[in-house]
Coordinates of C-alpha atoms in Angstrom, one line a residue:
M1 CA 12.2 -0.5 22.8
A2 CA 15.0 1.4 24.5
E3 CA 17.0 1.4 21.3
L4 CA 14.0 2.6 19.3
A5 CA 13.4 5.4 21.9
G6 CA 17.1 6.4 21.4
L7 CA 16.5 6.8 17.6
E8 CA 13.6 9.2 18.2
D9 CA 14.0 12.6 16.6
P10 CA 11.5 15.4 17.3
K11 CA 11.9 16.9 13.8
T12 CA 11.3 13.6 12.1
R13 CA 8.2 13.1 14.4
E14 CA 6.9 16.5 13.4
V15 CA 7.1 15.6 9.7
N16 CA 5.6 12.2 10.1
E17 CA 2.7 13.4 12.2
R18 CA 1.6 15.6 9.3
H19 CA 1.0 12.3 7.4
G20 CA -0.7 10.6 10.3
D21 CA 2.3 8.6 11.5
D22 CA 3.0 9.0 15.2
H23 CA 6.7 8.1 15.4
G24 CA 10.0 10.0 15.1
V25 CA 12.4 7.3 13.9
N26 CA 14.4 7.8 10.7
L27 CA 13.4 4.9 8.5
G28 CA 16.9 4.3 7.2
K29 CA 18.1 3.8 10.8
L30 CA 15.1 1.6 11.5
R31 CA 16.1 -0.6 8.5
A32 CA 19.7 -0.7 9.7
L33 CA 18.5 -2.0 13.1
A34 CA 16.3 -4.6 11.4
K35 CA 19.3 -5.8 9.3
R36 CA 21.3 -6.2 12.5
L37 CA 18.5 -8.1 14.3
K38 CA 17.8 -10.4 11.2
T39 CA 14.7 -12.5 11.2
Q40 CA 13.2 -13.1 14.6
Q41 CA 9.5 -14.1 14.6
E42 CA 9.0 -14.1 18.4
L43 CA 10.6 -10.7 18.6
A44 CA 8.3 -9.5 15.8
Y45 CA 5.2 -10.7 17.8
G46 CA 6.5 -8.9 20.9
L47 CA 7.2 -5.7 19.0
W48 CA 3.7 -5.8 17.4
E49 CA 2.0 -6.3 20.7
T50 CA 3.4 -3.1 22.2
G51 CA 1.1 -1.1 19.9
D52 CA 4.0 1.4 19.3
T53 CA 4.2 2.6 15.7
A54 CA 8.1 2.4 15.4
A55 CA 8.0 -1.0 17.0
R56 CA 5.4 -2.3 14.7
L57 CA 7.3 -1.0 11.7
L58 CA 10.4 -2.9 12.9
A59 CA 8.2 -6.0 13.4
T60 CA 7.3 -6.0 9.7
L61 CA 11.0 -6.1 8.9
V62 CA 12.2 -8.8 11.3
C63 CA 9.2 -11.2 11.0
R64 CA 8.8 -14.3 8.8
P65 CA 5.9 -13.3 6.5
K66 CA 4.9 -16.9 5.7
A67 CA 4.7 -17.8 9.4
F68 CA 1.4 -15.8 10.0
G69 CA -2.0 -17.4 9.9
R70 CA -4.8 -15.9 7.9
D71 CA -6.7 -14.7 11.0
E72 CA -3.6 -13.2 12.5
L73 CA -3.0 -11.1 9.4
D74 CA -6.7 -10.1 9.3
A75 CA -6.4 -8.9 13.0
M76 CA -3.1 -7.1 12.4
V77 CA -4.5 -5.2 9.4
R78 CA -7.4 -4.1 11.4
E79 CA -5.1 -2.9 14.2
A80 CA -2.7 -1.1 11.9
R81 CA -4.2 2.3 12.1
T82 CA -1.3 4.5 11.0
P83 CA -0.6 4.7 7.2
K84 CA 3.0 3.6 7.3
V85 CA 2.4 0.6 9.5
H86 CA -0.6 -0.4 7.3
D87 CA 1.5 0.1 4.1
W88 CA 4.5 -1.9 5.4
L89 CA 2.3 -4.7 6.7
V90 CA 0.6 -5.1 3.4
N91 CA 3.7 -4.8 1.2
Y92 CA 6.3 -6.6 3.3
V93 CA 4.2 -9.2 5.1
V94 CA 0.8 -9.9 3.5
K95 CA 2.0 -9.9 -0.1
K96 CA 4.5 -12.7 0.8
N97 CA 2.1 -14.8 2.8
P98 CA 0.3 -17.8 1.3
H99 CA -3.1 -16.5 2.4
S100 CA -2.7 -13.2 0.5
E101 CA -5.1 -14.1 -2.3
E102 CA -7.8 -15.3 0.1
L103 CA -7.4 -12.1 2.2
R104 CA -7.4 -9.9 -1.0
S105 CA -10.8 -11.3 -1.9
A106 CA -12.2 -10.9 1.6
W107 CA -10.8 -7.4 2.2
I108 CA -11.6 -5.6 -1.0
A109 CA -15.3 -5.2 -0.1
D110 CA -14.8 -4.8 3.7
P111 CA -16.9 -2.0 5.3
D112 CA -13.8 -0.7 7.0
P113 CA -12.1 1.6 4.4
A114 CA -8.6 1.0 5.7
V115 CA -9.1 -2.8 5.4
A116 CA -10.7 -2.4 2.0
S117 CA -7.7 -0.3 0.9
A118 CA -5.5 -3.3 1.7
G119 CA -7.6 -5.4 -0.5
W120 CA -7.2 -2.9 -3.3
A121 CA -3.5 -2.7 -2.8
L122 CA -3.3 -6.5 -3.2
T123 CA -5.5 -6.3 -6.3
T124 CA -3.2 -3.7 -7.8
E125 CA -0.3 -6.1 -7.3
R126 CA -2.2 -8.8 -9.2
V127 CA -3.2 -6.4 -12.0
A128 CA 0.5 -5.8 -12.6
K129 CA 2.0 -9.3 -12.0
K130 CA -0.8 -12.0 -12.2
P131 CA -3.9 -10.6 -13.9
E132 CA -5.2 -14.0 -15.0
G133 CA -8.6 -14.6 -13.5
L134 CA -9.2 -11.0 -12.5
D135 CA -12.3 -9.2 -13.8
L136 CA -10.7 -6.0 -14.9
S137 CA -13.9 -4.6 -16.4
G138 CA -15.7 -5.3 -13.1
L139 CA -12.9 -3.6 -11.1
L140 CA -13.3 -0.5 -13.4
D141 CA -17.1 -0.6 -12.7
V142 CA -16.5 -0.5 -9.0
I143 CA -13.8 2.3 -9.3
E144 CA -16.1 4.3 -11.5
A145 CA -19.0 4.0 -9.1
E146 CA -17.2 4.4 -5.7
M147 CA -13.8 6.1 -6.0
K148 CA -15.0 9.7 -6.1
G149 CA -16.7 9.5 -2.7
A150 CA -14.3 7.0 -1.0
P151 CA -12.3 8.0 2.1
E152 CA -8.8 9.2 1.4
R153 CA -6.8 6.0 2.0
L154 CA -9.3 3.9 0.1
Q155 CA -9.5 6.4 -2.7
W156 CA -5.7 6.4 -3.1
A157 CA -5.7 2.6 -3.3
M158 CA -8.5 2.5 -5.9
N159 CA -6.8 5.2 -7.9
H160 CA -3.6 3.2 -8.0
C161 CA -5.5 0.2 -9.2
L162 CA -7.1 2.4 -11.9
A163 CA -3.8 3.6 -13.1
Q164 CA -2.2 0.1 -13.0
I165 CA -5.0 -1.3 -15.2
G166 CA -4.5 1.6 -17.7
I167 CA -0.7 1.1 -17.7
E168 CA -0.6 -2.7 -18.0
H169 CA -3.7 -3.5 -20.1
A170 CA -3.9 -1.7 -23.4
E171 CA -7.4 -3.0 -24.1
H172 CA -8.7 -1.2 -21.0
R173 CA -6.5 1.9 -21.3
A174 CA -9.0 4.2 -22.9
R175 CA -11.7 3.5 -20.4
A176 CA -9.3 3.9 -17.5
V177 CA -8.2 7.3 -18.8
D178 CA -11.8 8.3 -19.3
I179 CA -12.8 7.3 -15.8
G180 CA -9.9 9.3 -14.4
E181 CA -10.7 12.4 -16.5
R182 CA -14.4 12.3 -15.5
L183 CA -13.8 11.7 -11.7
E184 CA -10.9 14.1 -11.5
V185 CA -9.6 12.4 -8.4
L186 CA -6.1 13.8 -7.4
K187 CA -6.2 16.0 -10.5
D188 CA -4.8 19.0 -8.5
Y189 CA -2.5 17.0 -6.2
P190 CA 0.8 18.9 -5.7
T191 CA 3.6 17.0 -7.4
S192 CA 7.3 17.7 -6.8
P193 CA 9.4 18.4 -9.9
G194 CA 10.6 15.1 -11.5
C195 CA 7.8 13.1 -9.9
T196 CA 4.8 11.7 -11.8
S197 CA 1.4 13.0 -10.9
P198 CA -0.9 10.6 -9.1
F199 CA -3.8 11.8 -11.4
A200 CA -4.5 8.6 -13.3
P201 CA -4.7 9.9 -16.9
V202 CA -1.3 11.7 -16.5
W203 CA 0.2 8.7 -14.6
I204 CA -1.0 6.2 -17.3
S205 CA 0.3 8.4 -20.1
E206 CA 3.7 8.9 -18.5
M207 CA 4.3 5.2 -17.6
V208 CA 3.1 4.0 -21.1
R209 CA 5.5 6.5 -22.7
R210 CA 8.4 5.1 -20.6
Q211 CA 7.6 1.6 -21.5
H212 CA 7.5 2.5 -25.1
D213 CA 10.8 4.3 -24.9
A214 CA 12.3 1.3 -23.1
G215 CA 11.1 -0.9 -26.0
R216 CA 8.6 -2.9 -24.1

């Protein structure tokens, strides 16, 4: 904790707080610290229990993802209230855990929008890598009905799933683009030069073009 406090930078904190993340540690330095510490499950538990955002981020990097039980991960996702902790927990820990599919099914319809967003993030991963058994038409039905009015984090997760369906599954592409065009979610989101817009129709079109150019 003392070492993390020593990495604290006021300017980094200022930038992070604009995104809802209450820490001031440069993530590159945090990763370097994790590399030095290597995997330490007990340390990860201790870091998580502090409730400190930087400590929890470090915990996701030094833990053994497969060591957590289903209920532990469910509790942790509900405690992870800052976007970066939530994001790293889902991507670095839950996705590598044997309970991930069970949690995905349970979370996607959770009344807590942050928990539901974790379910949608796991669903997006399956859309891309293991779509067998997923009801893609059903997912599009839910997105069409609920994405427009969803809270921000859940809306982002649903939008990513919408784009992924359109990118990976040609038979659903026209409908995915149509839903995106009608709902106009993130249509006016400011996008840096060289970056792809998160507006689903543009995102889908750009990624399909790249796949085509790469000869996929």
